[in-house]
Short mmCIF file of the C-alpha atoms (twelve columns), coordinates in Angstrom:
data_MODEL
# 
_entry.id   MODEL 
# 
loop_
_atom_site.group_PDB 
_atom_site.id 
_atom_site.type_symbol 
_atom_site.label_atom_id 
_atom_site.label_alt_id 
_atom_site.label_comp_id 
_atom_site.label_asym_id 
_atom_site.label_seq_id 
_atom_site.Cartn_x 
_atom_site.Cartn_y 
_atom_site.Cartn_z 
_atom_site.pdbx_PDB_model_num 
ATOM 1   C CA . MET A 1   11.389  -5.293  -15.416 1 
ATOM 2   C CA . ARG A 2   7.767   -5.124  -16.143 1 
ATOM 3   C CA . HIS A 3   6.926   -1.305  -15.413 1 
ATOM 4   C CA . LYS A 4   3.825   -1.182  -13.963 1 
ATOM 5   C CA . VAL A 5   2.521   -4.970  -13.349 1 
ATOM 6   C CA . GLY A 6   -1.280  -4.830  -14.804 1 
ATOM 7   C CA . GLN A 7   -3.196  -8.291  -13.666 1 
ATOM 8   C CA . ARG A 8   -2.304  -11.744 -15.341 1 
ATOM 9   C CA . LYS A 9   -3.501  -12.096 -18.620 1 
ATOM 10  C CA . LEU A 10  -4.089  -15.962 -18.935 1 
ATOM 11  C CA . HIS A 11  -3.514  -16.914 -22.846 1 
ATOM 12  C CA . ARG A 12  -7.431  -15.126 -23.227 1 
ATOM 13  C CA . THR A 13  -8.975  -11.308 -25.115 1 
ATOM 14  C CA . THR A 14  -10.271 -8.921  -22.721 1 
ATOM 15  C CA . SER A 15  -13.953 -9.951  -22.724 1 
ATOM 16  C CA . HIS A 16  -13.409 -13.923 -22.279 1 
ATOM 17  C CA . ARG A 17  -10.721 -12.945 -18.905 1 
ATOM 18  C CA . LEU A 18  -13.764 -11.160 -17.421 1 
ATOM 19  C CA . ALA A 19  -16.407 -12.790 -18.211 1 
ATOM 20  C CA . MET A 20  -14.375 -15.882 -16.468 1 
ATOM 21  C CA . LEU A 21  -13.608 -14.386 -13.042 1 
ATOM 22  C CA . HIS A 22  -16.987 -12.589 -13.047 1 
ATOM 23  C CA . ASN A 23  -17.790 -16.357 -12.755 1 
ATOM 24  C CA . MET A 24  -15.605 -17.859 -10.277 1 
ATOM 25  C CA . VAL A 25  -16.249 -15.251 -8.243  1 
ATOM 26  C CA . THR A 26  -20.189 -16.005 -8.562  1 
ATOM 27  C CA . SER A 27  -19.556 -19.307 -7.394  1 
ATOM 28  C CA . LEU A 28  -16.757 -18.570 -4.730  1 
ATOM 29  C CA . LEU A 29  -19.296 -16.715 -2.838  1 
ATOM 30  C CA . GLU A 30  -21.965 -19.121 -3.408  1 
ATOM 31  C CA . HIS A 31  -20.059 -21.932 -2.494  1 
ATOM 32  C CA . GLU A 32  -17.719 -20.544 -0.547  1 
ATOM 33  C CA . ALA A 33  -14.743 -22.514 -1.941  1 
ATOM 34  C CA . ILE A 34  -13.474 -23.409 -5.925  1 
ATOM 35  C CA . ARG A 35  -10.933 -25.432 -7.021  1 
ATOM 36  C CA . THR A 36  -9.294  -24.415 -10.334 1 
ATOM 37  C CA . THR A 37  -5.685  -23.116 -11.159 1 
ATOM 38  C CA . LEU A 38  -3.326  -21.104 -9.352  1 
ATOM 39  C CA . PRO A 39  -3.015  -17.648 -11.766 1 
ATOM 40  C CA . LYS A 40  -6.355  -18.174 -12.020 1 
ATOM 41  C CA . ALA A 41  -6.904  -17.946 -8.057  1 
ATOM 42  C CA . LYS A 42  -4.766  -15.101 -7.953  1 
ATOM 43  C CA . GLU A 43  -6.790  -12.992 -10.029 1 
ATOM 44  C CA . ALA A 44  -10.422 -14.123 -8.923  1 
ATOM 45  C CA . ARG A 45  -9.171  -13.526 -4.692  1 
ATOM 46  C CA . ALA A 46  -8.442  -9.505  -5.749  1 
ATOM 47  C CA . ILE A 47  -12.395 -9.272  -7.469  1 
ATOM 48  C CA . ALA A 48  -13.473 -10.963 -4.609  1 
ATOM 49  C CA . GLU A 49  -11.750 -9.056  -2.084  1 
ATOM 50  C CA . ARG A 50  -12.694 -6.201  -2.945  1 
ATOM 51  C CA . ILE A 51  -16.919 -7.255  -3.645  1 
ATOM 52  C CA . ILE A 52  -17.018 -8.254  -0.154  1 
ATOM 53  C CA . THR A 53  -15.449 -5.035  0.669   1 
ATOM 54  C CA . LEU A 54  -18.216 -3.150  -1.251  1 
ATOM 55  C CA . GLY A 55  -20.758 -5.234  0.589   1 
ATOM 56  C CA . LYS A 56  -18.964 -3.992  4.765   1 
ATOM 57  C CA . ARG A 57  -19.379 -0.423  3.159   1 
ATOM 58  C CA . GLY A 58  -23.269 -0.836  2.590   1 
ATOM 59  C CA . GLY A 59  -25.560 1.878   0.781   1 
ATOM 60  C CA . LEU A 60  -26.796 1.797   -3.295  1 
ATOM 61  C CA . ALA A 61  -23.880 2.954   -5.087  1 
ATOM 62  C CA . ASN A 62  -21.814 0.072   -3.542  1 
ATOM 63  C CA . VAL A 63  -25.251 -2.795  -4.272  1 
ATOM 64  C CA . ARG A 64  -24.386 -1.416  -8.583  1 
ATOM 65  C CA . LEU A 65  -21.058 -1.480  -7.722  1 
ATOM 66  C CA . ALA A 66  -20.962 -4.914  -6.928  1 
ATOM 67  C CA . GLU A 67  -23.207 -5.813  -10.054 1 
ATOM 68  C CA . ARG A 68  -21.130 -5.689  -12.016 1 
ATOM 69  C CA . THR A 69  -19.498 -8.631  -10.846 1 
ATOM 70  C CA . VAL A 70  -21.350 -10.178 -9.902  1 
ATOM 71  C CA . ARG A 71  -25.243 -10.865 -11.764 1 
ATOM 72  C CA . ASN A 72  -26.948 -12.620 -9.119  1 
ATOM 73  C CA . ARG A 73  -28.816 -11.156 -6.646  1 
ATOM 74  C CA . VAL A 74  -29.635 -14.367 -4.195  1 
ATOM 75  C CA . ILE A 75  -25.907 -13.915 -4.092  1 
ATOM 76  C CA . LEU A 76  -25.385 -10.310 -3.824  1 
ATOM 77  C CA . GLN A 77  -27.403 -10.407 -1.112  1 
ATOM 78  C CA . LYS A 78  -25.614 -13.190 0.833   1 
ATOM 79  C CA . VAL A 79  -22.914 -10.567 0.161   1 
ATOM 80  C CA . PHE A 80  -24.285 -7.385  1.494   1 
ATOM 81  C CA . SER A 81  -25.774 -9.249  5.026   1 
ATOM 82  C CA . GLU A 82  -24.041 -12.499 5.662   1 
ATOM 83  C CA . TYR A 83  -20.641 -11.661 4.940   1 
ATOM 84  C CA . LYS A 84  -20.632 -8.291  6.097   1 
ATOM 85  C CA . ASP A 85  -22.038 -9.636  9.104   1 
ATOM 86  C CA . ARG A 86  -19.323 -12.473 9.283   1 
ATOM 87  C CA . TYR A 87  -16.822 -9.848  7.869   1 
ATOM 88  C CA . ALA A 88  -17.445 -7.228  9.671   1 
ATOM 89  C CA . SER A 89  -14.435 -7.321  12.465  1 
ATOM 90  C CA . ARG A 90  -11.876 -8.236  9.570   1 
ATOM 91  C CA . PRO A 91  -9.960  -5.395  8.063   1 
ATOM 92  C CA . GLY A 92  -8.706  -7.486  4.577   1 
ATOM 93  C CA . GLY A 93  -7.933  -10.725 4.223   1 
ATOM 94  C CA . TYR A 94  -11.697 -12.391 3.696   1 
ATOM 95  C CA . THR A 95  -9.861  -15.323 1.299   1 
ATOM 96  C CA . ARG A 96  -7.258  -18.169 1.488   1 
ATOM 97  C CA . ILE A 97  -5.568  -19.987 -1.135  1 
ATOM 98  C CA . VAL A 98  -4.066  -23.110 -0.790  1 
ATOM 99  C CA . ARG A 99  -1.721  -25.310 -3.122  1 
ATOM 100 C CA . LEU A 100 -2.947  -28.685 -4.006  1 
ATOM 101 C CA . GLY A 101 -0.587  -30.426 -6.419  1 
ATOM 102 C CA . PHE A 102 -0.359  -30.705 -10.068 1 
ATOM 103 C CA . ARG A 103 -3.068  -31.781 -11.979 1 
ATOM 104 C CA . ARG A 104 -2.728  -35.024 -14.092 1 
ATOM 105 C CA . GLY A 105 -3.665  -34.118 -17.642 1 
ATOM 106 C CA . ASP A 106 -1.245  -31.007 -17.771 1 
ATOM 107 C CA . GLY A 107 0.412   -30.706 -15.398 1 
ATOM 108 C CA . ALA A 108 -1.050  -27.589 -14.471 1 
ATOM 109 C CA . GLU A 109 -0.485  -26.370 -10.363 1 
ATOM 110 C CA . MET A 110 -4.115  -26.619 -8.201  1 
ATOM 111 C CA . ALA A 111 -5.370  -24.386 -5.668  1 
ATOM 112 C CA . LEU A 112 -8.433  -24.338 -3.615  1 
ATOM 113 C CA . LEU A 113 -9.392  -20.419 -3.622  1 
ATOM 114 C CA . GLU A 114 -12.164 -20.894 -0.483  1 
ATOM 115 C CA . LEU A 115 -13.626 -17.984 1.577   1 
ATOM 116 C CA . VAL A 116 -11.551 -17.494 5.772   1 
ATOM 117 C CA . ASP A 117 -14.439 -18.187 8.463   1 
ATOM 118 C CA . ARG A 118 -16.214 -20.468 6.061   1 
ATOM 119 C CA . PRO A 119 -18.520 -23.317 7.903   1 
ATOM 120 C CA . ALA A 120 -16.527 -26.519 7.505   1 
ATOM 121 C CA . LYS A 121 -19.668 -28.595 5.620   1 
ATOM 122 C CA . ALA A 122 -18.891 -26.733 2.288   1 
ATOM 123 C CA . ALA A 123 -17.534 -28.196 -0.176  1 
ATOM 124 C CA . PRO A 124 -15.282 -26.591 -3.279  1 
ATOM 125 C CA . VAL A 125 -16.527 -26.359 -6.341  1 
ATOM 126 C CA . ASP A 126 -13.946 -27.516 -8.869  1 
ATOM 127 C CA . THR A 127 -14.441 -25.078 -11.807 1 
ATOM 128 C CA . GLU A 128 -12.390 -27.318 -14.393 1 
ATOM 129 C CA . ALA A 129 -15.374 -30.085 -14.082 1 
ATOM 130 C CA . GLY A 130 -18.184 -27.795 -13.055 1 
ATOM 131 C CA . GLU A 131 -19.477 -30.098 -10.154 1 
ATOM 132 C CA . ALA A 132 -18.970 -30.551 -6.467  1 
ATOM 133 C CA . THR A 133 -16.071 -32.625 -5.476  1 
ATOM 134 C CA . GLU A 134 -16.588 -34.577 -2.685  1 
ATOM 135 C CA . THR A 135 -14.798 -34.778 1.135   1 
ATOM 136 C CA . LYS A 136 -14.626 -37.046 2.924   1 
ATOM 137 C CA . ALA A 137 -15.368 -36.782 6.334   1 
ATOM 138 C CA . GLU A 138 -13.198 -38.876 8.924   1 
# 
């Protein structure tokens, strides 16, 4: 039994893990969808939800708190304007995790982490390869 269960370590040092998760959240807020492994998606989800909640609250103190995680000024402005308006009536649950199956190379379970109520045109970014994946419009 694991008492006071914390976050997943993801086989990384603390600094590496935090840098990776902050970069993933920044990519999620920029592209509105990312493709990654399931454990990483579950960890990034908690951070992204907190950033969007800070954006909804507004104010200089919350901007500075969000800036600890999201270092890009353009994306911060997007959080505190566009996402603030989009999620104003939603009490929480701004992200969704969709399981995509298993990766061919190592069998890792993949997932799509996306923002709820995002425009249909946004394509997910593959955080493993660093390039956008193409979606087929039928």
